[in-house]
């Protein structure tokens, strides 16, 4: 049996050495931890400092921008800035005076009296401004502004008159409405450029023309006739022509037929029978052009349509076109099967002699004095 000898001193020394090594390692760990914590704190401090500096720079930039905007607005609106003093000062004076007057009449609760007099007036004034900017009508809003301005002036006059007399009442009344009058003149009045004299004259001529046109259209409706349809509806029919406005026996305006040089008298309301003067003029025209006058009364002679066309309407093609239009109008029911010269003249808008030739061409084809139309 073998025995092992252990030196107690050596064991204690080894234990002390091991303990020292453990303590050294723990100290090293603690030092590393402290260093990491210090570095993290320094990093956070740097980040917070950078963030504070960034916020400070941003606030400074915003202040500079606000100051620049305010300076730009002041530079662009010097008139509005000066006029605001005229608007605000009278409003403050009138508000305080009316509050005191309300307290004298109603007691402590009367201090809210300016909300009725001053407040209502200014509410309508600002509503006018907003409505004008949005393009909405402002007529009734203007009525509200001046109605409550009159109420406010009356209340302030009564206050000043009861306190010191007429002069004080007038001063307080004028001051109470001075602010809103200045506001309306500055913001609510329509702004437009001054027109030249030529533009004003042209606008005046256009208004006169429009009024005359409306009067003539109204009288044309009064003298129109109705065409009854199969469904019972009425269609107004008018006789085309050249007309003017005249006055009747009682002074009422009414349309009258007018003769204008260069325009055919296709709107005349005379008899449907052929005018002897027009018939004589047609015969003279044919005689001057080298043709013989018809031996039979107009509308009964069987004349050649080509010869008639060459004398009055100019060419055979033009007369043929007029005859075709007349025939289509008869087929459509716009003209009677035996139309008169006046009816053809009004429908085609031609001269009386040309209308007579159209009738001769129509009736000459039938041979019996009856227009040749489709059934």
Coordinates of C-alpha atoms in Angstrom, one line a residue:
X1 CA 0.0 0.0 0.0
X2 CA 1.5 3.3 -1.2
X3 CA 0.9 6.6 0.5
X4 CA 1.1 10.1 -1.2
X5 CA 2.4 13.1 0.7
X6 CA 0.8 16.5 0.1
X7 CA 2.6 19.7 1.3
X8 CA 0.0 21.9 3.0
X9 CA 2.0 25.0 2.2
X10 CA 2.2 24.2 -1.5
X11 CA -1.6 23.6 -1.5
X12 CA -2.3 26.9 0.1
X13 CA 0.0 28.7 -2.2
X14 CA -1.7 27.1 -5.2
X15 CA -5.1 28.0 -3.9
X16 CA -4.0 31.6 -3.4
X17 CA -2.6 31.8 -6.9
X18 CA -5.9 30.4 -8.3
X19 CA -7.9 32.9 -6.3
X20 CA -5.7 35.8 -7.6
X21 CA -6.1 34.6 -11.2
X22 CA -9.9 34.5 -10.8
X23 CA -10.0 37.9 -9.2
X24 CA -7.8 39.3 -12.0
X25 CA -10.2 37.8 -14.7
X26 CA -13.2 39.3 -12.8
X27 CA -11.6 42.7 -12.6
X28 CA -10.8 42.5 -16.3
X29 CA -14.4 41.7 -17.1
X30 CA -15.6 44.5 -14.9
X31 CA -13.2 47.0 -16.6
X32 CA -14.4 45.9 -20.0
X33 CA -18.0 46.3 -19.0
X34 CA -17.4 49.8 -17.7
X35 CA -15.6 50.7 -20.8
X36 CA -18.5 49.4 -23.0
X37 CA -21.0 51.3 -20.9
X38 CA -19.0 54.5 -21.1
X39 CA -18.7 54.2 -24.9
X40 CA -22.4 53.6 -25.2
X41 CA -23.2 56.6 -23.0
X42 CA -20.8 58.8 -25.1
X43 CA -22.4 57.5 -28.3
X44 CA -25.9 58.4 -27.0
X45 CA -24.7 61.8 -25.9
X46 CA -23.3 62.5 -29.3
X47 CA -26.5 61.4 -31.0
X48 CA -28.7 63.5 -28.7
X49 CA -26.4 66.5 -29.2
X50 CA -26.6 66.1 -33.0
X51 CA -30.4 65.7 -32.8
X52 CA -30.6 68.9 -30.7
X53 CA -28.5 70.8 -33.1
X54 CA -30.6 69.5 -36.0
X55 CA -33.8 70.6 -34.3
X56 CA -32.3 74.0 -33.5
X57 CA -31.3 74.5 -37.2
X58 CA -34.7 73.4 -38.3
X59 CA -36.5 75.8 -36.0
X60 CA -34.1 78.6 -37.1
X61 CA -34.9 77.9 -40.7
X62 CA -38.7 77.9 -40.0
X63 CA -38.4 81.2 -38.2
X64 CA -36.5 82.7 -41.1
X65 CA -39.1 81.4 -43.5
X66 CA -42.0 82.8 -41.5
X67 CA -40.2 86.1 -41.2
X68 CA -39.5 86.1 -45.0
X69 CA -43.2 85.3 -45.7
X70 CA -44.4 88.0 -43.4
X71 CA -42.0 90.5 -44.9
X72 CA -43.1 89.5 -48.4
X73 CA -46.8 89.8 -47.6
X74 CA -46.2 93.2 -46.0
X75 CA -44.2 94.3 -49.0
X76 CA -47.0 93.1 -51.4
X77 CA -49.9 94.4 -49.4
X78 CA -49.0 97.8 -47.9
X79 CA -52.4 99.2 -48.7
X80 CA -54.2 96.4 -46.9
X81 CA -51.9 96.8 -43.9
X82 CA -52.7 100.5 -43.6
X83 CA -56.4 100.1 -44.2
X84 CA -56.6 97.4 -41.5
X85 CA -56.0 100.2 -39.0
X86 CA -59.0 102.1 -40.3
X87 CA -61.1 98.9 -40.0
X88 CA -59.9 97.7 -36.6
X89 CA -59.8 101.0 -34.6
X90 CA -63.4 102.0 -35.2
X91 CA -64.6 98.5 -34.5
X92 CA -62.8 98.4 -31.1
X93 CA -64.2 101.8 -30.2
X94 CA -67.8 100.9 -31.2
X95 CA -67.5 97.5 -29.5
X96 CA -66.5 98.9 -26.1
X97 CA -69.0 101.8 -26.3
X98 CA -71.9 99.4 -27.1
X99 CA -70.8 96.9 -24.4
X100 CA -71.0 99.8 -21.8
X101 CA -74.4 100.8 -23.2
X102 CA -75.6 97.2 -22.9
X103 CA -74.4 97.1 -19.2
X104 CA -76.3 100.3 -18.5
X105 CA -79.5 98.9 -19.9
X106 CA -79.5 95.2 -19.1
X107 CA -77.0 95.0 -16.3
X108 CA -73.9 92.7 -16.4
X109 CA -75.5 90.5 -19.0
X110 CA -75.7 93.5 -21.4
X111 CA -72.0 93.3 -22.1
X112 CA -72.8 90.9 -24.9
X113 CA -74.9 93.5 -26.7
X114 CA -72.1 94.1 -29.3
X115 CA -72.5 90.5 -30.4
X116 CA -75.8 91.6 -31.9
X117 CA -75.1 95.0 -33.3
X118 CA -71.4 94.8 -34.2
X119 CA -71.1 91.1 -34.5
X120 CA -74.0 90.7 -37.0
X121 CA -72.8 93.5 -39.2
X122 CA -69.3 92.1 -39.4
X123 CA -70.5 88.5 -39.9
X124 CA -72.4 89.7 -43.0
X125 CA -69.4 91.7 -44.2
X126 CA -67.0 88.8 -44.0
X127 CA -69.7 86.6 -45.7
X128 CA -69.8 89.0 -48.6
X129 CA -66.0 88.8 -49.0
X130 CA -66.0 84.9 -48.9
X131 CA -69.0 84.7 -51.3
X132 CA -67.3 87.0 -53.8
X133 CA -64.1 84.9 -53.7
X134 CA -66.1 81.7 -54.3
X135 CA -68.1 83.2 -57.1
X136 CA -71.5 83.0 -55.3
X137 CA -74.2 85.7 -55.4
X138 CA -73.9 88.5 -52.8
X139 CA -77.1 90.5 -53.1
X140 CA -78.8 89.4 -49.9
X141 CA -75.5 89.4 -48.0
X142 CA -75.1 93.1 -49.0
X143 CA -78.6 93.7 -47.7
X144 CA -77.7 92.1 -44.4
X145 CA -74.5 94.2 -44.1
X146 CA -76.3 97.6 -44.6
X147 CA -79.4 96.6 -42.6
X148 CA -77.3 95.7 -39.5
X149 CA -75.0 98.7 -40.1
X150 CA -78.1 100.9 -39.9
X151 CA -79.2 99.2 -36.7
X152 CA -75.7 99.6 -35.2
X153 CA -75.6 103.3 -36.2
X154 CA -79.0 103.9 -34.6
X155 CA -78.1 102.2 -31.3
X156 CA -74.8 104.2 -31.1
X157 CA -76.6 107.4 -31.9
X158 CA -79.1 106.8 -29.2
X159 CA -76.3 106.0 -26.8
X160 CA -74.4 109.2 -27.5
X161 CA -77.6 111.3 -27.7
X162 CA -78.7 110.1 -24.3
X163 CA -75.2 110.7 -22.8
X164 CA -74.1 114.1 -24.2
X165 CA -76.4 115.2 -27.0
X166 CA -76.7 115.2 -30.8
X167 CA -73.1 115.8 -31.7
X168 CA -71.8 112.9 -29.5
X169 CA -74.5 110.7 -31.0
X170 CA -73.6 111.5 -34.5
X171 CA -69.9 110.9 -33.8
X172 CA -70.5 107.5 -32.2
X173 CA -72.9 106.5 -35.1
X174 CA -70.3 107.4 -37.8
X175 CA -67.5 105.7 -35.9
X176 CA -69.6 102.5 -35.4
X177 CA -70.1 102.0 -39.2
X178 CA -66.8 103.5 -40.4
X179 CA -65.0 100.2 -40.1
X180 CA -67.5 98.2 -42.1
X181 CA -67.7 100.9 -44.8
X182 CA -64.0 100.9 -45.2
X183 CA -64.0 97.0 -45.3
X184 CA -66.6 97.0 -48.1
X185 CA -64.8 99.6 -50.1
X186 CA -61.5 97.6 -49.8
X187 CA -62.5 94.0 -50.2
X188 CA -66.1 93.7 -51.3
X189 CA -66.4 96.3 -54.1
X190 CA -66.0 94.7 -57.6
X191 CA -62.7 95.5 -59.2
X192 CA -62.7 95.9 -63.0
X193 CA -60.5 97.8 -65.5
X194 CA -61.8 101.0 -67.0
X195 CA -63.1 100.4 -70.5
X196 CA -62.2 102.7 -73.4
X197 CA -64.7 105.0 -75.0
X198 CA -65.0 102.8 -78.0
X199 CA -65.7 99.8 -75.8
X200 CA -68.4 101.7 -73.9
X201 CA -70.0 102.8 -77.1
X202 CA -70.0 99.3 -78.5
X203 CA -71.5 97.9 -75.3
X204 CA -74.2 100.6 -75.4
X205 CA -75.0 99.8 -79.0
X206 CA -75.2 96.1 -78.2
X207 CA -77.7 96.8 -75.4
X208 CA -79.9 98.9 -77.6
X209 CA -79.8 96.3 -80.3
X210 CA -80.7 93.5 -77.9
X211 CA -83.6 95.5 -76.5
X212 CA -85.0 96.3 -80.0
X213 CA -84.6 92.7 -81.0
X214 CA -86.5 91.5 -77.9
X215 CA -89.3 94.0 -78.5
X216 CA -89.7 92.9 -82.2
X217 CA -89.6 89.2 -81.2
X218 CA -92.4 89.8 -78.7
X219 CA -94.6 91.6 -81.2
X220 CA -93.9 88.9 -83.8
X221 CA -95.2 86.3 -81.3
X222 CA -98.3 88.4 -80.7
X223 CA -99.1 88.6 -84.5
X224 CA -98.2 85.0 -85.3
X225 CA -100.8 82.3 -86.2
X226 CA -101.1 78.8 -84.9
X227 CA -100.8 75.6 -86.9
X228 CA -102.8 72.8 -85.2
X229 CA -101.1 69.5 -85.3
X230 CA -102.7 66.0 -85.3
X231 CA -101.9 65.6 -81.7
X232 CA -103.5 68.8 -80.7
X233 CA -100.3 70.8 -80.3
X234 CA -99.9 74.3 -81.7
X235 CA -97.0 75.4 -83.7
X236 CA -96.6 79.1 -84.2
X237 CA -96.1 80.2 -87.8
X238 CA -94.7 83.6 -88.9
X239 CA -94.7 85.3 -92.2
X240 CA -91.1 86.0 -93.1
X241 CA -90.2 89.5 -94.3
X242 CA -88.7 92.8 -93.5
X243 CA -90.3 94.7 -90.6
X244 CA -89.8 97.6 -88.3
X245 CA -91.2 98.8 -85.0
X246 CA -93.9 101.4 -85.0
X247 CA -96.6 102.7 -82.8
X248 CA -100.3 102.0 -83.1
X249 CA -103.2 104.5 -82.5
X250 CA -102.9 104.1 -78.7
X251 CA -99.1 104.4 -78.6
X252 CA -98.5 100.6 -78.3
X253 CA -95.4 99.3 -80.1
X254 CA -96.2 97.0 -83.0
X255 CA -94.5 95.5 -86.1
X256 CA -95.0 97.2 -89.4
X257 CA -93.8 96.0 -92.9
X258 CA -90.8 97.9 -94.1
X259 CA -89.3 98.5 -97.6
X260 CA -85.5 98.4 -97.6
X261 CA -83.6 99.2 -100.8
X262 CA -81.9 96.0 -102.1
X263 CA -84.2 93.6 -100.1
X264 CA -87.2 91.9 -101.7
X265 CA -90.5 92.8 -100.1
X266 CA -91.2 89.2 -99.2
X267 CA -92.7 90.1 -95.8
X268 CA -95.5 92.3 -97.1
X269 CA -99.0 91.5 -95.8
X270 CA -100.8 92.9 -98.9
X271 CA -103.4 91.0 -100.9
X272 CA -102.6 87.7 -102.5
X273 CA -103.7 89.0 -105.9
X274 CA -101.2 90.2 -108.5
X275 CA -100.4 93.9 -108.2
X276 CA -101.1 95.6 -111.5
X277 CA -98.1 97.8 -111.0
X278 CA -95.8 94.8 -110.6
X279 CA -97.4 93.2 -113.7
X280 CA -96.7 96.3 -115.7
X281 CA -93.1 96.5 -114.5
X282 CA -92.7 92.8 -115.5
X283 CA -94.0 93.6 -119.0
X284 CA -91.7 96.6 -119.4
X285 CA -88.8 94.5 -118.3
X286 CA -89.6 91.9 -120.9
X287 CA -90.1 94.6 -123.6
X288 CA -86.7 96.2 -122.8
X289 CA -85.0 92.8 -123.0
X290 CA -86.5 92.4 -126.6
X291 CA -89.4 90.0 -125.8
X292 CA -93.0 90.4 -126.6
X293 CA -95.5 90.8 -123.8
X294 CA -97.9 87.9 -123.2
X295 CA -101.3 88.2 -124.9
X296 CA -103.2 86.6 -122.1
X297 CA -103.6 87.5 -118.4
X298 CA -100.8 86.4 -116.1
X299 CA -101.3 82.9 -114.8
X300 CA -103.6 81.7 -117.7
X301 CA -101.4 81.9 -120.8
X302 CA -99.6 78.8 -121.9
X303 CA -96.1 80.2 -122.4
X304 CA -92.8 78.5 -122.9
X305 CA -91.0 78.1 -119.6
X306 CA -87.6 78.4 -121.1
X307 CA -88.4 81.8 -122.7
X308 CA -89.9 83.2 -119.4
X309 CA -86.9 82.0 -117.5
X310 CA -84.4 83.8 -119.7
X311 CA -86.2 87.1 -119.3
X312 CA -86.9 87.3 -115.5
X313 CA -84.9 84.8 -113.5
X314 CA -81.7 84.8 -115.5
X315 CA -81.2 81.2 -116.7
X316 CA -83.3 78.1 -117.4
X317 CA -81.5 76.2 -114.7
X318 CA -82.5 78.7 -112.0
X319 CA -86.1 78.6 -113.0
X320 CA -86.1 74.9 -113.1
X321 CA -84.7 74.8 -109.6
X322 CA -87.3 77.2 -108.3
X323 CA -90.1 75.2 -110.0
X324 CA -88.7 72.0 -108.4
X325 CA -88.6 73.7 -104.9
X326 CA -92.2 74.9 -105.4
X327 CA -93.3 71.4 -106.5
X328 CA -91.6 69.9 -103.4
X329 CA -93.3 72.4 -101.1
X330 CA -96.7 71.5 -102.6
X331 CA -96.1 67.8 -102.2
X332 CA -95.0 68.4 -98.5
X333 CA -98.2 70.5 -97.9
X334 CA -96.4 73.7 -97.3
X335 CA -98.2 75.3 -100.2
X336 CA -101.7 74.9 -101.6
X337 CA -102.1 72.8 -104.8
X338 CA -103.0 76.1 -106.5
X339 CA -100.7 78.5 -104.8
X340 CA -100.9 82.3 -105.4
X341 CA -98.0 84.4 -106.7
X342 CA -97.7 86.0 -103.3
X343 CA -97.4 82.6 -101.5
X344 CA -94.7 81.4 -103.9
X345 CA -92.9 84.7 -103.5
X346 CA -92.9 84.4 -99.7
X347 CA -91.9 80.8 -99.7
X348 CA -89.0 81.1 -102.1
X349 CA -87.9 84.6 -101.1
X350 CA -87.8 85.9 -104.7
X351 CA -89.0 88.9 -106.7
X352 CA -92.6 89.1 -107.7
X353 CA -91.8 88.8 -111.5
X354 CA -89.8 85.7 -110.8
X355 CA -92.6 84.2 -108.8
X356 CA -95.0 84.9 -111.6
X357 CA -92.7 83.0 -114.0
X358 CA -92.5 80.1 -111.7
X359 CA -96.3 79.9 -111.6
X360 CA -96.5 80.1 -115.4
X361 CA -94.0 77.2 -115.7
X362 CA -96.0 75.1 -113.2
X363 CA -99.4 75.8 -114.8
X364 CA -98.0 75.6 -118.4
X365 CA -97.0 72.0 -117.9
X366 CA -100.5 71.0 -117.0
X367 CA -102.1 72.7 -119.9
X368 CA -105.4 73.4 -118.0
X369 CA -104.2 76.0 -115.6
X370 CA -103.7 73.5 -112.7
X371 CA -100.3 72.9 -111.1
X372 CA -98.8 69.6 -112.0
X373 CA -98.0 68.0 -108.7
X374 CA -97.9 64.5 -107.2
X375 CA -100.9 63.4 -105.4

